[in-house]
mmCIF file with all atom_site columns, C-alpha atoms in Angstrom:
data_model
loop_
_atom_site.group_PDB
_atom_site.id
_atom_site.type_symbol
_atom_site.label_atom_id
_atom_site.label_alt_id
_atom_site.label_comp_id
_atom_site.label_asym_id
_atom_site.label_entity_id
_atom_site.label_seq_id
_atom_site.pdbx_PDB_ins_code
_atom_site.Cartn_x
_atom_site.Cartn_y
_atom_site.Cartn_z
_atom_site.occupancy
_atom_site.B_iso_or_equiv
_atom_site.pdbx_formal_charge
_atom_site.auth_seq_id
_atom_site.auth_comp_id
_atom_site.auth_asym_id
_atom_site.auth_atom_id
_atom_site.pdbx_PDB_model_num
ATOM 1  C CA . UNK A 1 1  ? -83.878 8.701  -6.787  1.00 74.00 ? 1  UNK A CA 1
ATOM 2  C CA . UNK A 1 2  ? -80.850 9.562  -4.480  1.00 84.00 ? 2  UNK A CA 1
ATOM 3  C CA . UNK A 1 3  ? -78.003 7.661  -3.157  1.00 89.00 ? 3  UNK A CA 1
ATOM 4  C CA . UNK A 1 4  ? -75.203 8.269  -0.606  1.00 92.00 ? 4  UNK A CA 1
ATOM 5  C CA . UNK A 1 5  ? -71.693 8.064  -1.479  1.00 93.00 ? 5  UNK A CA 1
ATOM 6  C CA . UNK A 1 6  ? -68.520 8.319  1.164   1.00 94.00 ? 6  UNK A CA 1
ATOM 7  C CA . UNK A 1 7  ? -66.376 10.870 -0.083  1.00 95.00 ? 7  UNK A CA 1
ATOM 8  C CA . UNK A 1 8  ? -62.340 11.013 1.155   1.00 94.00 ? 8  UNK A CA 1
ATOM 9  C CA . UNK A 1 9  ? -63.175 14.071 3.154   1.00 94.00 ? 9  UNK A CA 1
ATOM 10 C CA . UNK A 1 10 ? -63.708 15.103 6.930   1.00 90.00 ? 10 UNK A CA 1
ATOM 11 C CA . UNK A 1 11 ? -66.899 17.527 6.658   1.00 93.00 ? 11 UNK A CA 1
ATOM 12 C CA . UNK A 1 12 ? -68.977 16.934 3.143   1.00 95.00 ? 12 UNK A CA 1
ATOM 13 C CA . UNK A 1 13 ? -70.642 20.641 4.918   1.00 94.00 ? 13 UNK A CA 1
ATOM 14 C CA . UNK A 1 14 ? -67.200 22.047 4.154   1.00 95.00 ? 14 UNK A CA 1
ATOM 15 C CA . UNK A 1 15 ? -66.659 20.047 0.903   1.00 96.00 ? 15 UNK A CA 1
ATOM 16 C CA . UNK A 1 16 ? -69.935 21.102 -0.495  1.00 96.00 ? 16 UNK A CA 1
ATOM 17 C CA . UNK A 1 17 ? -69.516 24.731 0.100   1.00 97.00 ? 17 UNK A CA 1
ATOM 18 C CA . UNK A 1 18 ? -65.974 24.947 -1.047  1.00 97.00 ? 18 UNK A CA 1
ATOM 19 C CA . UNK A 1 19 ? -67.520 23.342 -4.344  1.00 97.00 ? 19 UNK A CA 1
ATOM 20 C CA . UNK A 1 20 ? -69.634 26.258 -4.867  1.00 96.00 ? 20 UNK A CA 1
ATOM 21 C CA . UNK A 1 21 ? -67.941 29.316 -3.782  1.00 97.00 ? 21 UNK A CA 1
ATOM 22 C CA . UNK A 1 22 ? -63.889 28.202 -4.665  1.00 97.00 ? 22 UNK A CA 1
ATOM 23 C CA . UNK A 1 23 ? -63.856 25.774 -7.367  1.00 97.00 ? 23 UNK A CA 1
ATOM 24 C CA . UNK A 1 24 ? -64.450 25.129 -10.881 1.00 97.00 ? 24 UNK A CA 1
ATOM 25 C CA . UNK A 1 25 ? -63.149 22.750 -14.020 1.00 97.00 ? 25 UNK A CA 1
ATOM 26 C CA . UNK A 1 26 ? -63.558 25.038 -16.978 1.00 96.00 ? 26 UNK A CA 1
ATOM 27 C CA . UNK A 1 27 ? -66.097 26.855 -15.494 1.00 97.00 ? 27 UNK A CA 1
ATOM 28 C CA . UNK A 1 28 ? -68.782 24.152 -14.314 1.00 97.00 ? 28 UNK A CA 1
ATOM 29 C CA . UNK A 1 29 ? -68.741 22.695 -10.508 1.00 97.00 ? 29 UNK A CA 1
ATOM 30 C CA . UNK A 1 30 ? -71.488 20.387 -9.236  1.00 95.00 ? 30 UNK A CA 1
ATOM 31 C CA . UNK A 1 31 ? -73.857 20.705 -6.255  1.00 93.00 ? 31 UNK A CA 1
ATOM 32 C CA . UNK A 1 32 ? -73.892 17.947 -3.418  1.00 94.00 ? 32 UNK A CA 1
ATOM 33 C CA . UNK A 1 33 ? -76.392 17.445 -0.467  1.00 92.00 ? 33 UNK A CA 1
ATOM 34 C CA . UNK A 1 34 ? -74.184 16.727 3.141   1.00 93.00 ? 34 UNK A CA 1
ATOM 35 C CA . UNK A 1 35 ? -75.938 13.940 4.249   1.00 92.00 ? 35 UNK A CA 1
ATOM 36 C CA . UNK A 1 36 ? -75.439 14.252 7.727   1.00 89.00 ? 36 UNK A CA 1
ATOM 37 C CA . UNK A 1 37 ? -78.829 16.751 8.006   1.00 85.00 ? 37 UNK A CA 1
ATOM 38 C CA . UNK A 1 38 ? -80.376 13.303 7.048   1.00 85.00 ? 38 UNK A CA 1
ATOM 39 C CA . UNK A 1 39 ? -79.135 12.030 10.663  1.00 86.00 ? 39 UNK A CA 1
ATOM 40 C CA . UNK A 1 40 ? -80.609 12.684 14.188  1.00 85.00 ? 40 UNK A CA 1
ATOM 41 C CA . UNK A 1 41 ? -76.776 12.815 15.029  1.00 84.00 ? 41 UNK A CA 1
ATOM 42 C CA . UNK A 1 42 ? -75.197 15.356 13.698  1.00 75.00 ? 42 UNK A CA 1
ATOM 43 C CA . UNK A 1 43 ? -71.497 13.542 13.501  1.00 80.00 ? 43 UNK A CA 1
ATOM 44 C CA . UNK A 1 44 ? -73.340 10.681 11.343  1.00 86.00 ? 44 UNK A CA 1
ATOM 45 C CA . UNK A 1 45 ? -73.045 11.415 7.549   1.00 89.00 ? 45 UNK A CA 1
ATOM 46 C CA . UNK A 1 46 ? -70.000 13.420 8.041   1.00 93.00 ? 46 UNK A CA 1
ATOM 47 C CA . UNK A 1 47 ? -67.999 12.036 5.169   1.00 93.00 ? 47 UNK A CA 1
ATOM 48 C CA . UNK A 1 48 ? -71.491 11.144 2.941   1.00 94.00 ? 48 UNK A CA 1
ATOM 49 C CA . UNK A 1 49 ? -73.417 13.187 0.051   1.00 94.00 ? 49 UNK A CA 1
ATOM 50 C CA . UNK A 1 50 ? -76.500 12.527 -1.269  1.00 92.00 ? 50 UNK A CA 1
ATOM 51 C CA . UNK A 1 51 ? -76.440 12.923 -5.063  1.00 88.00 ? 51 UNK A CA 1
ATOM 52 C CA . UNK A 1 52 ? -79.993 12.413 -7.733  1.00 84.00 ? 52 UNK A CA 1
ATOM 53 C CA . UNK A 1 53 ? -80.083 10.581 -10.054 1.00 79.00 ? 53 UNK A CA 1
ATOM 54 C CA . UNK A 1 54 ? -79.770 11.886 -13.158 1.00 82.00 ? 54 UNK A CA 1
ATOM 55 C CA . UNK A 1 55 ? -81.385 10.957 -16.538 1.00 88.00 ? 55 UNK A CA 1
ATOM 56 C CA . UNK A 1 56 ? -78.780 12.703 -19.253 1.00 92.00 ? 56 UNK A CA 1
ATOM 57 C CA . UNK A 1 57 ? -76.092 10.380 -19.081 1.00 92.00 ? 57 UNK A CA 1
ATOM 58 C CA . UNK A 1 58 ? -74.076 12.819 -20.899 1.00 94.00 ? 58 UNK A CA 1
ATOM 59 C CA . UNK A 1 59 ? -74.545 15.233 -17.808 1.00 91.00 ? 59 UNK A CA 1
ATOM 60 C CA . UNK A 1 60 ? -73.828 12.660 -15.286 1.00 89.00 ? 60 UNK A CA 1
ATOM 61 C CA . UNK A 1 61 ? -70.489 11.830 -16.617 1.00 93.00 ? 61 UNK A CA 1
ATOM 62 C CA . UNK A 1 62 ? -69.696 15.645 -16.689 1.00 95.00 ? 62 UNK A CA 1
ATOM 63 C CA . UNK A 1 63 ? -70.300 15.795 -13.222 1.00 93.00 ? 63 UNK A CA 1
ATOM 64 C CA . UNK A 1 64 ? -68.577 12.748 -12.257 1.00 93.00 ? 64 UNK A CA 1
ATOM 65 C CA . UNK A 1 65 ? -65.677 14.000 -13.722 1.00 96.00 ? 65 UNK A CA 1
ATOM 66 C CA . UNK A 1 66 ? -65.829 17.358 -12.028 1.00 97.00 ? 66 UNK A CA 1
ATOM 67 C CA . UNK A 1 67 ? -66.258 15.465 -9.099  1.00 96.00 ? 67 UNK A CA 1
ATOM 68 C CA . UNK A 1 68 ? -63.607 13.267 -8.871  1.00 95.00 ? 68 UNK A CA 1
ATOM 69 C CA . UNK A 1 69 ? -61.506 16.540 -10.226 1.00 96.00 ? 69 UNK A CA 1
ATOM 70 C CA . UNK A 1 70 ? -62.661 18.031 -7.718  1.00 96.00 ? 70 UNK A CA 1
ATOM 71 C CA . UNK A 1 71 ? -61.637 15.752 -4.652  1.00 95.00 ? 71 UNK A CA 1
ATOM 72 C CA . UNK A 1 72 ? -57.709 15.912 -6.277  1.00 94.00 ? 72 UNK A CA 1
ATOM 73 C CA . UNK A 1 73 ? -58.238 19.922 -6.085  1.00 95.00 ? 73 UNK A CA 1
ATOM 74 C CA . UNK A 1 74 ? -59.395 20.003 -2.390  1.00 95.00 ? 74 UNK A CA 1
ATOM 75 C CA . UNK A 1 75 ? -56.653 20.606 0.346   1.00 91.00 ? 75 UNK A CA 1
ATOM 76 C CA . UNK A 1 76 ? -58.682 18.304 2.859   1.00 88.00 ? 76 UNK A CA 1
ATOM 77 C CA . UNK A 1 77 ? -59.074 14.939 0.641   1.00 84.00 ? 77 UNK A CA 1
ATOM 78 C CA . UNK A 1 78 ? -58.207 12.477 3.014   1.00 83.00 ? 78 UNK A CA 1
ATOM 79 C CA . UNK A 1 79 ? -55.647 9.990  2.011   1.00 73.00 ? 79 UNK A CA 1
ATOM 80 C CA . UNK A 1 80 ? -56.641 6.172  1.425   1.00 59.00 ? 80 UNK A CA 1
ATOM 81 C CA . UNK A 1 81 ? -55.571 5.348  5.135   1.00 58.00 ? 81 UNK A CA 1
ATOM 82 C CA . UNK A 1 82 ? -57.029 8.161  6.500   1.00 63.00 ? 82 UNK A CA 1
ATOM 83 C CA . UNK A 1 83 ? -60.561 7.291  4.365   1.00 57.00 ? 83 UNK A CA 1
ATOM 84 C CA . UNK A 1 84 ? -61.259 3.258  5.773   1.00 56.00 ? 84 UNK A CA 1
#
Protein backbone atom coordinates (compact mmCIF):
# COMPACT_ATOMS: atom_id res chain seq x y z
CA UNK A 1 0.00 0.00 0.00
CA UNK A 2 1.19 3.64 -0.77
CA UNK A 3 -0.14 6.98 -0.05
CA UNK A 4 0.70 10.58 -1.07
CA UNK A 5 1.53 13.15 1.36
CA UNK A 6 2.11 17.16 0.53
CA UNK A 7 5.29 18.01 1.89
CA UNK A 8 6.22 22.05 2.69
CA UNK A 9 8.60 21.96 -0.21
CA UNK A 10 8.82 23.30 -3.92
CA UNK A 11 10.38 20.13 -5.82
CA UNK A 12 9.89 16.65 -3.67
CA UNK A 13 12.72 15.65 -6.93
CA UNK A 14 15.04 18.00 -5.07
CA UNK A 15 13.81 17.07 -1.54
CA UNK A 16 14.24 13.43 -2.16
CA UNK A 17 17.70 13.61 -3.45
CA UNK A 18 18.98 16.01 -0.89
CA UNK A 19 17.62 13.22 1.60
CA UNK A 20 19.96 10.78 0.28
CA UNK A 21 23.12 12.37 -0.67
CA UNK A 22 23.21 15.51 2.26
CA UNK A 23 21.36 14.48 5.20
CA UNK A 24 21.18 12.26 8.07
CA UNK A 25 19.76 12.08 11.96
CA UNK A 26 22.34 9.92 13.65
CA UNK A 27 23.19 8.28 10.73
CA UNK A 28 19.75 6.96 9.21
CA UNK A 29 17.73 9.13 6.41
CA UNK A 30 14.63 7.75 4.68
CA UNK A 31 13.85 7.21 0.98
CA UNK A 32 10.74 8.99 -0.69
CA UNK A 33 9.14 8.44 -4.20
CA UNK A 34 8.40 12.25 -6.03
CA UNK A 35 5.12 11.69 -7.03
CA UNK A 36 4.96 13.85 -9.82
CA UNK A 37 6.46 10.78 -12.30
CA UNK A 38 2.94 9.43 -11.28
CA UNK A 39 1.43 12.50 -13.41
CA UNK A 40 1.10 12.96 -17.25
CA UNK A 41 2.03 16.63 -16.21
CA UNK A 42 5.07 16.95 -15.04
CA UNK A 43 4.29 20.24 -12.66
CA UNK A 44 1.47 17.95 -10.93
CA UNK A 45 2.88 16.16 -7.79
CA UNK A 46 5.46 18.74 -7.33
CA UNK A 47 5.12 19.16 -3.60
CA UNK A 48 3.78 15.17 -3.11
CA UNK A 49 5.73 11.79 -2.11
CA UNK A 50 4.56 8.58 -2.26
CA UNK A 51 5.59 6.65 0.87
CA UNK A 52 4.66 2.33 1.60
CA UNK A 53 3.28 1.31 4.01
CA UNK A 54 5.13 -0.18 6.43
CA UNK A 55 4.40 -3.15 8.78
CA UNK A 56 7.17 -2.55 11.81
CA UNK A 57 5.59 0.12 13.54
CA UNK A 58 8.72 0.59 15.35
CA UNK A 59 10.39 1.45 11.88
CA UNK A 60 7.69 3.69 10.78
CA UNK A 61 7.95 5.95 13.67
CA UNK A 62 11.80 6.09 13.08
CA UNK A 63 11.22 7.32 9.83
CA UNK A 64 8.57 9.68 10.64
CA UNK A 65 10.73 11.24 12.88
CA UNK A 66 13.62 11.53 10.48
CA UNK A 67 11.21 12.91 8.32
CA UNK A 68 9.74 15.57 9.95
CA UNK A 69 13.61 16.23 11.19
CA UNK A 70 14.32 16.33 8.14
CA UNK A 71 11.89 19.07 6.64
CA UNK A 72 13.29 21.55 9.79
CA UNK A 73 16.95 20.68 8.31
CA UNK A 74 16.12 21.57 4.63
CA UNK A 75 16.92 25.21 3.43
CA UNK A 76 13.80 25.07 0.99
CA UNK A 77 10.86 24.05 3.58
CA UNK A 78 8.33 26.32 2.65
CA UNK A 79 6.76 28.31 5.35
CA UNK A 80 2.97 27.67 6.41
CA UNK A 81 1.83 30.58 4.00
CA UNK A 82 3.92 29.67 1.41
CA UNK A 83 2.57 25.69 1.81
CA UNK A 84 -1.68 26.35 1.38
Amino acid sequence: FYCLVKLPVEDTDEFAKWLLTSYNLNGKTVMVAPASGFYGDRYLGKSLIRIAFVLDIELLKESVIILEKALVAYPHTLTLKEHS
